[in-house]
Amino acid sequence: MSDKISTGKITTKKLRIGWFTFSCCEDSTVLFTELLNDHWQEWKKLLDIRYARVLQSKNVLDELDVAFVEGALASPEHVEKIKEIRRKSKKIVAIGACAVMGLPSAQRNKFDPERLEEIEHILSRFSYMDHVQKLSDVITVDAQVPGCPMDEKKFLQVLNQMLKEFNIVTE
Amino acid sequence: MHQVDLTLNKELTKVEGSAVLDIKITKGKIEHCRFGITEYKRFYTQAMRGKPYKTLPALLARICGTCSNAHLLCSIEACEHALGIKPSQQTQLMKKLTMYGLNIRDHALHLYLFVMPDMYGKDSFLSLDENDPEQHQILHDAFEIKAAGNYLSIIIAGRSVHAVNPAIGGWLKIPTAEEIKQAIKKLTAARSAVLRTVERFANCKFSFDRQTHFMALVANPFSYLEGKIISDKGDSIEEADFHNHLQHKVIPYSQASGYTFSGETYMVGALARINLAKDSLHTKTKASLTEVLKRFPSTNIFDNNLAQAIEILHCLDHSVEILENYSFNQEQPVPPTQIEGVGIGVIEAPRGTLYHKVIIDKQGVVTEGEIVVPTGQNQINIEQDMARLVEELLPTNPSADELQQELEKLIRAYDPCMSCASHFLKLNIDAT
C-alpha cells in the first residue's frame, strides 16, 4: 500500500493507543492485523500499544491518547467499560459499523415478540441489556471509521490526523 | 503433595474473540476448570429467518471477522443445494482460491501473531527483536506470507474480510491478467518464507499428547470444499448426513455449546485434516515436506500448528498452479432449478468442519436455518485437556501467572474462534 502515514518528521514521543472490542465479529481487528503487513515497521516507531487483546497479554488501561473501539454495547459491563475507556482517553474513535451505528450486532433490537421469547432466557441468564447500543448512545465519540469491515483508507486518515494532533509526527 | 489454593478468572489474549479461564483450586484439588466463551451472542440463527435467501450469505459472513469468507462460501453452498444449483467449474476454482487465500492469511495470523510470542518468551509478536537476525527474518516472513494471502483473497473474492465477489450460483467479478500476475509473483516469492515457517513449527518442542478422534471433510486431491466427512475410526459420511451424527451438549457457564460425534469427543481443524488426508496434498508440497509429513498422524495437539504451516504451503502451491494454468472468463451465475428447498453446506473452514443448513420457501424467504462451527466441536476437548494439564502442573506448585500461560499456550494450539462459537448456544435454564 502506498499511502504511508509518516509523511513528516518523527519525534521521539509515541502515540499511546488502545484497541478495544465489544460485541461484533472483529472484522476490523482482522483488517488492522492485515494493515500491519505494510505498516508494522512504521507503527513500531510511532505507536505505544497499551491495550490490544489481539496482539499481547500485558494490557493496561491507563491514560491513552487515542482509544480505537470496535463493536456495539450488549451488556451493563460493556457500558461500564466504555465509560472507563472514555475517562482515560483523550480521543475515542469508533471503528466499524457495529460501533458507529450498532448494526448488525443490534439486530435483536428489532426482533418480533416470537424471536424475543426464544432468546429471553439467554438475555436474562447472562445479563444482556434489553437493547444493544452504539457507542455514541453512551459516550461522546470524537471520530468515526464506518464500514463493515472498517474503511481502511479512512482508518489511515484518522490515524494520521491523530498522529499530527498529538505532535507525534510534524509536517 | 502441595496444598495449593489458587483462583484464576482471567480473559484470554491472542485468540479470536473473548473467553475466560475460570479455575478454582482448593488445597491442591481442582474444584472447577472451565473455558468459558464470554462473547455476547448476536442471534444470527434467529435473524436469518424471514430474510430473502439472496441476502443470507452476506448476513451470515458477519458471524465472524477472521473466517467470514468461510461462512460466506458455506452459506452460498447451502443455498445452492437448496435450489438445485450446480455452479460452473470456474466458480468452483474461484471458491477454492478464496479458501486458499483465507487459510494462508488466517493460519499465518494465528501462527505468528498468536503462537510465535510463546515460542520466544515474548508478550507480543511485534516485540521480537529486529536486530537479531533470526527474529528479524521471522518478522519479515510473517508479514510477507500474510500479505500474499491477503492479496490473493482481494483479487479473487473482492475483499479478504466479508468478500463481495462470491454469489449464489456464480462469481460477480474475475481477476485481471495483471492481478493474476501480481498474485503469482507474491505467492512464489513467499514460498521460502512458508518453508521456514514449517521448519520453525516442526522444531517447536511444545507437546501435549491427546488421544482423541479426528474428523474432517476430505477429498483427493486435498480440498476444503468437497468430499466426504471421514474420521480416524473409519466413518465415512455424506455432507447431508453429518448433523445426524452430532449430539449437542450444553455448557451452562459458557455462552457457547459443545458437540460430541456418535457419543464421543473429537477434534476438527488442520491437525485432523493432515492426519486424515496428508497423502492428498499438492505434489509439490509433498515433495518439499517428505520428512515432516512422516510425523502424521500425530496426537500431539501442538502439531495443529505444524499442520497449519503445512496447509499454508499446500494453499500456496495449488493457488500458483491454478493461476498459472487457468484462463478466467466472465460468466453469468447459474440460475436456480427449483424455487424452494432444504440445503446443507459443509466446508472445511480454517479451524475445521463448518456446517450450514437453510430452508427456503416458495417466496424465496428463509424460514429456518442452523449452523455448527468448528470451535463448538472442539470445545469439550479443550476443557478436558485443560483439566489434565492443571493436574499435571499442580505438583510443580505453579503461580497463577504460570498456570495461565501454560493453559493459554494449549488453548491457542486449538486456534479457537469465539466470535463463531458464541452463536450456537442452546441453553437449558435448569442446568447449573
XYZ file of C-alpha atoms in Angstrom:
603
model
C 0.000 0.000 0.000
C 1.390 3.369 -0.980
C -0.392 5.686 1.458
C 2.200 5.602 4.197
C 1.392 7.559 7.298
C 4.521 9.311 8.408
C 4.929 11.991 5.792
C 6.637 14.423 8.110
C 9.318 14.410 10.746
C 9.035 11.836 13.507
C 9.525 12.901 17.115
C 10.658 10.516 19.852
C 7.255 10.565 21.563
C 4.832 7.763 20.680
C 1.062 7.876 20.404
C -0.442 5.977 23.343
C -3.223 3.879 21.892
C -5.623 1.121 22.863
C -7.646 -1.186 20.622
C -10.866 -2.377 22.268
C -13.530 -4.802 21.140
C -17.137 -5.117 22.240
C -19.964 -7.118 20.638
C -19.099 -7.716 16.971
C -17.345 -10.125 14.622
C -13.910 -8.473 14.991
C -13.624 -7.929 11.246
C -11.905 -4.581 11.782
C -9.389 -6.168 14.158
C -8.570 -8.588 11.361
C -8.162 -5.707 8.906
C -5.960 -3.930 11.438
C -3.703 -7.008 11.534
C -3.667 -7.010 7.712
C -2.689 -3.318 7.700
C 0.273 -4.343 9.849
C 1.619 -6.232 6.793
C 2.549 -2.893 5.228
C 2.815 -0.634 8.258
C 4.319 -2.637 11.107
C 7.803 -1.159 10.928
C 6.493 2.370 10.840
C 3.920 1.766 13.588
C 6.500 0.209 15.901
C 8.199 3.599 15.896
C 5.046 5.679 16.222
C 2.641 3.741 18.411
C 2.812 2.735 22.055
C 0.187 -0.009 22.077
C -1.025 -0.034 25.681
C -4.017 -2.280 25.158
C -4.801 -4.713 22.331
C -6.003 -8.161 23.326
C -5.335 -9.497 19.827
C -1.630 -8.625 19.980
C -0.441 -9.005 23.570
C -1.136 -10.392 27.048
C 0.067 -7.458 29.132
C -2.619 -4.869 28.627
C -3.066 -1.753 30.718
C -5.889 0.713 30.640
C -4.192 3.852 31.880
C -4.002 7.248 30.215
C -4.465 6.893 26.486
C -4.154 9.441 23.739
C -6.473 7.531 21.440
C -8.778 4.561 22.023
C -9.963 2.729 18.909
C -13.171 0.923 19.759
C -14.929 -1.672 17.628
C -18.259 -3.366 18.379
C -21.578 -2.437 19.950
C -22.504 -2.452 23.644
C -24.527 -5.504 24.694
C -24.270 -5.629 28.491
C -24.019 -3.352 31.549
C -20.341 -4.402 31.847
C -19.750 -3.127 28.324
C -21.271 0.220 29.285
C -19.106 0.477 32.409
C -16.004 -0.438 30.423
C -16.624 2.098 27.645
C -17.189 4.797 30.269
C -13.882 3.880 31.870
C -12.181 3.993 28.474
C -13.772 7.418 27.891
C -12.463 8.746 31.220
C -8.953 7.577 30.464
C -8.693 8.510 26.778
C -8.256 11.915 25.217
C -9.848 10.768 21.969
C -12.173 7.916 21.116
C -12.509 6.608 17.575
C -15.497 4.377 16.771
C -14.331 1.593 14.431
C -16.674 -0.235 12.051
C -20.425 -0.463 11.594
C -21.307 -2.001 14.986
C -19.527 0.743 16.944
C -20.710 3.542 14.658
C -24.354 2.549 14.088
C -24.942 -0.535 16.226
C -25.688 -2.900 13.369
C -25.514 -5.764 12.681
C -24.866 -6.607 16.364
C -28.015 -4.688 17.360
C -30.279 -6.726 15.078
C -32.072 -8.211 18.093
C -33.383 -4.712 18.957
C -35.848 -5.159 16.099
C -36.859 -8.780 16.791
C -40.576 -9.628 16.842
C -42.164 -10.986 20.072
C -41.729 -14.607 18.929
C -37.977 -14.257 18.470
C -37.615 -12.220 21.651
C -39.280 -15.003 23.576
C -36.844 -17.532 22.120
C -33.807 -15.584 23.251
C -35.169 -14.161 26.502
C -33.674 -16.860 28.737
C -30.227 -16.189 27.317
C -30.577 -12.426 27.718
C -31.562 -12.772 31.350
C -29.132 -15.538 32.279
C -26.096 -13.653 31.004
C -27.386 -10.164 31.926
C -27.667 -8.759 28.431
C -29.114 -5.268 28.088
C -32.600 -5.043 26.576
C -31.199 -3.057 23.677
C -27.784 -3.190 22.053
C -26.325 0.311 21.828
C -23.902 2.059 19.544
C -21.023 3.905 21.213
C -22.479 7.383 20.782
C -25.599 6.300 22.716
C -23.408 6.151 25.810
C -20.321 8.317 25.350
C -19.002 11.169 23.222
C -17.205 9.837 20.172
C -14.501 12.049 18.638
C -14.098 10.377 15.249
C -15.616 7.542 13.266
C -14.397 4.963 10.770
C -17.577 3.421 9.334
C -17.821 0.288 7.187
C -18.346 -3.420 7.632
C -15.436 -4.028 7.922
C -13.989 -0.541 8.554
C -12.903 1.519 5.585
C -9.107 1.062 5.583
C -8.325 4.380 3.886
C -10.486 6.283 6.353
C -8.775 4.488 9.242
C -5.347 5.522 7.943
C -6.584 9.101 7.533
C -7.877 9.229 11.106
C -4.706 7.672 12.498
C -2.608 10.139 10.516
C -4.674 13.027 11.820
C -4.258 11.804 15.421
C -0.509 11.458 14.956
C -0.396 15.105 13.913
C -2.793 16.304 16.578
C -0.685 14.752 19.330
C 2.522 16.034 17.725
C 3.934 12.575 17.122
C 4.665 13.497 13.522
C 5.054 17.078 12.415
C 4.767 18.457 8.911
C 1.987 -33.086 47.933
C 1.476 -29.365 47.628
C -1.728 -27.914 49.011
C -2.201 -25.113 46.515
C -5.040 -22.612 46.772
C -5.478 -20.788 43.523
C -8.180 -18.875 41.742
C -7.932 -17.760 38.128
C -10.578 -15.842 36.299
C -8.895 -14.004 33.532
C -9.553 -13.006 29.969
C -7.591 -14.855 27.317
C -5.396 -12.898 24.936
C -4.060 -13.594 21.449
C -7.121 -15.605 20.491
C -10.019 -14.754 18.210
C -12.755 -13.229 20.369
C -13.498 -13.116 24.053
C -13.095 -16.014 26.517
C -12.039 -16.571 30.120
C -10.156 -19.210 32.011
C -12.069 -19.891 35.175
C -10.196 -22.144 37.551
C -10.528 -22.763 41.248
C -8.120 -24.981 43.142
C -8.509 -25.569 46.884
C -5.927 -27.464 48.897
C -4.385 -28.877 45.750
C -7.704 -30.120 44.351
C -9.412 -28.776 41.240
C -12.882 -27.527 42.164
C -13.556 -26.363 38.654
C -11.622 -25.788 35.455
C -13.574 -24.025 32.748
C -13.034 -22.483 29.362
C -15.872 -20.001 29.181
C -16.736 -18.219 25.967
C -17.815 -14.757 27.030
C -18.544 -13.336 23.615
C -22.082 -11.934 23.507
C -24.465 -13.612 21.132
C -25.721 -11.648 18.151
C -28.505 -14.122 17.328
C -27.905 -14.789 13.633
C -29.858 -18.051 13.815
C -32.970 -16.034 14.717
C -32.100 -13.075 12.489
C -31.795 -15.206 9.349
C -35.453 -16.241 9.427
C -37.633 -14.111 7.192
C -34.756 -12.807 5.086
C -34.727 -13.180 1.272
C -32.270 -16.013 0.582
C -30.115 -13.839 -1.667
C -29.160 -11.682 1.314
C -28.327 -14.638 3.565
C -24.646 -15.363 2.736
C -23.578 -11.740 3.273
C -25.512 -11.627 6.562
C -24.004 -14.861 7.912
C -20.482 -13.782 6.902
C -20.863 -11.256 9.741
C -20.831 -14.071 12.284
C -17.068 -13.950 12.223
C -14.448 -11.482 11.018
C -11.488 -13.745 10.538
C -13.297 -16.703 8.925
C -16.014 -14.583 7.295
C -15.228 -15.897 3.834
C -15.689 -19.485 5.057
C -19.162 -18.650 6.392
C -19.925 -16.833 3.149
C -18.994 -19.812 0.953
C -20.688 -22.327 3.244
C -23.937 -20.350 3.223
C -23.714 -19.963 -0.570
C -23.262 -23.744 -0.889
C -26.260 -24.398 1.383
C -28.436 -22.054 -0.745
C -27.150 -23.665 -3.970
C -28.037 -27.124 -2.675
C -31.479 -25.912 -1.563
C -32.277 -24.535 -5.018
C -30.647 -27.230 -7.178
C -27.854 -25.012 -8.488
C -24.671 -26.585 -9.806
C -22.012 -23.888 -10.182
C -19.531 -23.972 -13.070
C -16.056 -25.443 -12.878
C -14.612 -21.931 -12.912
C -16.762 -20.921 -9.930
C -15.547 -23.969 -8.057
C -11.961 -22.885 -8.745
C -12.736 -19.373 -7.534
C -14.154 -20.856 -4.331
C -11.007 -22.940 -3.935
C -8.790 -19.896 -4.386
C -10.915 -17.969 -1.884
C -10.376 -20.731 0.687
C -6.664 -20.769 -0.111
C -6.326 -17.020 0.390
C -8.275 -17.301 3.634
C -6.210 -20.178 5.015
C -2.902 -18.542 4.121
C -3.724 -15.287 5.907
C -5.699 -16.779 8.784
C -3.196 -19.543 9.615
C -0.323 -17.050 9.367
C -2.153 -14.683 11.739
C -2.561 -17.495 14.250
C 0.931 -18.957 13.895
C 2.819 -15.701 14.045
C 0.779 -13.136 15.970
C -0.758 -15.565 18.464
C 1.617 -18.565 18.850
C 5.108 -17.309 17.990
C 5.380 -14.986 21.045
C 5.034 -18.108 23.271
C 7.933 -19.744 21.448
C 10.211 -16.760 22.047
C 9.033 -15.843 25.534
C 7.678 -12.518 24.274
C 4.446 -10.804 25.141
C 3.759 -9.577 21.629
C 4.882 -10.621 18.169
C 5.870 -7.035 17.458
C 8.348 -7.119 20.345
C 10.515 -9.656 18.551
C 13.948 -8.129 18.099
C 14.587 -6.755 14.632
C 18.327 -6.571 15.309
C 18.522 -10.300 15.938
C 18.951 -11.938 12.505
C 16.670 -14.885 13.271
C 13.877 -12.801 14.780
C 14.262 -10.238 12.010
C 13.634 -12.994 9.477
C 10.588 -14.227 11.423
C 9.023 -10.748 11.481
C 9.511 -10.290 7.758
C 8.359 -13.816 6.880
C 5.134 -13.398 8.847
C 4.043 -10.231 7.130
C 5.155 -11.419 3.697
C 3.028 -14.579 3.952
C 0.030 -12.743 5.391
C 0.247 -10.089 2.687
C 0.375 -12.697 -0.095
C -2.718 -14.463 1.259
C -4.496 -11.166 1.769
C -3.741 -10.112 -1.817
C -4.983 -13.429 -3.209
C -8.238 -13.017 -1.253
C -8.697 -9.486 -2.557
C -8.172 -10.237 -6.258
C -10.346 -13.364 -6.188
C -13.090 -12.600 -3.676
C -13.015 -8.789 -3.741
C -12.067 -8.453 -0.066
C -10.216 -10.593 2.457
C -12.975 -9.990 5.007
C -16.686 -10.034 4.073
C -15.917 -10.681 0.413
C -18.157 -9.141 -2.263
C -17.497 -11.213 -5.419
C -18.896 -14.653 -4.462
C -22.607 -15.019 -5.268
C -25.171 -17.815 -5.181
C -24.584 -19.735 -8.454
C -21.517 -17.857 -9.587
C -18.978 -15.078 -9.288
C -19.514 -11.368 -9.847
C -16.027 -10.393 -10.955
C -12.966 -12.208 -12.220
C -9.381 -11.058 -11.638
C -7.498 -9.133 -14.325
C -4.413 -10.575 -16.041
C -2.235 -8.075 -14.197
C -3.724 -9.044 -10.815
C -3.112 -12.707 -11.534
C 0.478 -11.933 -12.491
C 0.990 -9.982 -9.260
C -0.577 -12.748 -7.156
C 1.689 -15.399 -8.713
C 4.681 -13.158 -8.047
C 3.794 -12.529 -4.395
C 2.906 -16.157 -3.673
C 6.010 -17.530 -5.371
C 8.192 -15.044 -3.520
C 6.632 -16.070 -0.190
C 7.290 -19.786 -0.696
C 10.679 -19.816 1.008
C 9.159 -17.933 3.975
C 6.494 -20.654 4.186
C 9.137 -23.392 4.129
C 10.921 -21.634 7.001
C 7.572 -21.465 8.817
C 7.117 -25.220 8.516
C 10.624 -25.741 9.823
C 10.057 -23.427 12.823
C 6.929 -25.265 13.911
C 8.465 -28.677 13.199
C 11.260 -27.726 15.608
C 8.916 -26.409 18.291
C 9.269 -28.502 21.444
C 5.765 -27.890 22.842
C 3.970 -31.136 23.424
C 0.647 -32.346 24.797
C -0.379 -35.841 23.868
C -4.100 -36.233 23.336
C -5.782 -39.475 22.357
C -8.917 -38.334 20.603
C -10.840 -38.830 17.417
C -10.232 -36.684 14.370
C -12.786 -35.699 11.778
C -12.708 -33.684 8.562
C -14.333 -33.216 5.178
C -11.791 -34.968 2.982
C -11.278 -35.363 -0.761
C -8.485 -36.390 -3.074
C -6.979 -34.030 -4.245
C -6.964 -32.162 -0.901
C -9.903 -29.790 -0.720
C -11.676 -27.516 1.718
C -14.903 -27.730 -0.262
C -15.642 -31.253 -1.427
C -15.629 -34.853 -0.358
C -16.946 -36.922 2.494
C -16.707 -36.431 6.208
C -14.362 -39.105 7.447
C -12.870 -39.959 10.823
C -9.937 -41.947 12.136
C -12.450 -44.603 13.233
C -13.400 -45.301 9.634
C -16.618 -43.268 9.465
C -17.494 -42.001 6.009
C -20.490 -39.720 5.903
C -22.169 -37.633 3.216
C -22.375 -33.885 3.903
C -26.157 -34.063 4.246
C -25.940 -36.714 6.993
C -23.284 -35.014 9.094
C -25.656 -33.444 11.573
C -27.422 -36.746 12.296
C -24.262 -37.968 13.989
C -23.763 -34.942 16.235
C -25.052 -34.571 19.766
C -25.412 -31.122 21.154
C -24.018 -30.606 24.647
C -24.967 -27.616 26.740
C -22.215 -25.966 28.738
C -24.084 -23.896 31.336
C -21.408 -21.339 32.276
C -20.354 -20.682 28.695
C -22.176 -18.671 26.065
C -21.451 -21.424 23.572
C -22.218 -25.102 23.311
C -20.224 -28.216 22.566
C -20.759 -31.314 20.425
C -19.960 -34.990 20.516
C -19.908 -37.270 17.468
C -21.617 -40.638 17.880
C -21.269 -40.070 21.623
C -17.524 -39.357 21.637
C -15.487 -36.176 21.756
C -13.430 -35.351 18.706
C -11.228 -32.719 17.142
C -11.587 -30.811 13.897
C -9.143 -28.442 12.186
C -5.781 -28.522 10.437
C -4.420 -31.397 12.539
C -7.472 -33.533 11.735
C -7.156 -32.722 8.017
C -3.440 -33.519 7.804
C -3.878 -36.654 9.932
C -6.634 -37.894 7.639
C -5.584 -36.562 4.233
C -1.866 -35.832 4.080
C -1.483 -38.120 1.064
C -3.782 -35.926 -0.999
C -1.764 -32.709 -0.556
C -0.327 -30.980 -3.630
C 2.533 -32.926 -5.244
C 4.935 -30.027 -4.879
C 4.038 -29.620 -1.199
C 4.589 -33.304 -0.518
C 7.915 -33.262 -2.357
C 9.168 -30.379 -0.202
C 7.943 -31.809 3.106
C 8.676 -35.551 2.890
C 10.325 -35.771 6.321
C 7.898 -33.511 8.206
C 4.843 -35.331 6.870
C 6.088 -38.602 8.370
C 5.155 -37.186 11.775
C 1.438 -37.514 10.924
C -0.956 -38.880 12.077
C 0.000 -37.132 15.291
C -1.751 -36.965 18.660
C 0.340 -34.025 19.876
C -2.143 -31.153 19.971
C 0.651 -28.642 19.316
C 1.158 -30.312 15.926
C -2.027 -28.475 14.941
C 0.320 -25.517 14.481
C 2.635 -27.533 12.242
C -0.383 -28.817 10.310
C -1.457 -25.207 9.699
C 2.007 -24.352 8.394
C 1.854 -27.366 6.036
C -1.557 -26.256 4.820
C -0.215 -22.795 4.022
C 2.280 -24.430 1.662
C -0.419 -26.550 0.010
C -2.643 -23.485 -0.442
C 0.242 -21.558 -1.955
C 1.381 -24.348 -4.300
C -2.084 -25.156 -5.597
C -3.019 -21.475 -5.981
C 0.046 -20.826 -8.125
C -0.763 -23.867 -10.268
C -4.360 -22.735 -10.829
C -3.417 -19.119 -11.507
C -0.699 -20.118 -13.981
C -2.790 -22.600 -15.943
C -6.383 -21.454 -15.962
C -7.799 -18.627 -18.047
C -10.744 -16.957 -16.373
C -13.733 -15.696 -18.357
C -16.643 -13.637 -17.120
C -19.689 -15.906 -16.660
C -23.321 -15.443 -15.741
C -24.333 -17.012 -12.408
C -26.199 -20.343 -12.790
C -29.917 -19.813 -12.038
C -31.949 -21.972 -9.594
C -33.654 -25.111 -10.962
C -36.270 -25.126 -8.184
C -37.868 -22.338 -6.180
C -37.841 -23.880 -2.732
C -35.896 -26.482 -0.801
C -33.673 -27.557 2.035
C -29.944 -27.170 1.569
C -26.888 -28.223 3.512
C -23.420 -26.840 3.022
C -20.340 -28.342 4.625
C -16.857 -26.946 4.148
C -13.547 -27.055 5.947
C -13.092 -23.603 7.476
C -9.553 -22.817 8.708
C -10.473 -24.148 12.178
C -12.380 -27.213 10.965
C -15.669 -28.531 9.681
C -18.346 -25.869 9.244
C -21.995 -26.776 8.671
C -24.774 -24.513 7.376
C -28.359 -25.610 6.826
C -31.035 -23.463 5.220
C -34.718 -23.928 4.414
C -36.079 -21.686 1.643
C -39.817 -21.365 0.948
C -41.763 -20.695 -2.297
C -41.419 -16.939 -1.836
C -37.630 -17.252 -1.687
C -37.651 -16.484 2.019
C -35.509 -18.285 4.604
C -37.804 -19.983 7.090
C -35.191 -21.723 9.192
C -31.501 -22.432 9.430
C -28.799 -23.919 11.563
C -25.062 -23.522 11.844
C -22.422 -25.696 13.540
C -18.970 -24.151 13.906
C -15.558 -25.791 14.446
C -14.837 -24.282 17.864
C -18.138 -25.655 19.216
C -16.959 -29.102 18.168
C -13.536 -28.695 19.804
C -14.773 -27.108 22.991
C -15.270 -30.260 25.086
C -11.785 -31.499 24.166
C -10.316 -28.145 25.117
C -11.888 -28.284 28.577
C -10.857 -31.881 29.222
C -7.296 -31.077 28.172
C -7.176 -28.034 30.421
C -8.157 -30.107 33.443
C -5.492 -32.702 32.633
C -2.823 -30.044 32.164
C -3.719 -28.435 35.505
C -3.419 -31.873 37.170
C -0.002 -32.331 35.575
C 1.220 -28.895 36.605
C -0.046 -28.833 40.186
C 2.849 -30.873 41.640
C 5.239 -28.161 40.354
C 3.438 -25.617 42.546
C 2.789 -23.145 39.717
C 1.931 -19.493 40.241
C -1.345 -18.209 38.810
C 0.596 -16.492 36.029
C 2.464 -19.657 35.095
C -0.728 -21.673 35.055
C -2.469 -19.076 32.919
C 0.442 -19.001 30.480
C 0.639 -22.790 30.092
C -3.114 -23.135 29.662
C -3.245 -20.297 27.146
C -0.497 -21.969 25.115
C -2.522 -25.168 24.945
C -5.772 -23.386 24.113
C -4.057 -21.373 21.381
C -2.899 -24.628 19.776
C -6.567 -25.379 19.091
C -6.925 -21.921 17.486
C -10.432 -21.382 18.899
C -12.706 -18.706 17.463
C -15.108 -17.262 19.991
C -16.852 -14.897 17.570
C -18.126 -18.002 15.795
C -18.714 -20.168 18.824
C -20.948 -17.759 20.708
C -23.753 -18.128 18.204
C -24.858 -21.582 18.911
C -25.847 -21.625 22.499
C -28.972 -23.567 23.272
C -29.157 -23.062 26.945
C -31.100 -25.230 29.311
C -32.088 -22.793 32.024
C -32.400 -25.583 34.583
C -28.801 -26.616 34.157
C -26.496 -25.283 36.801
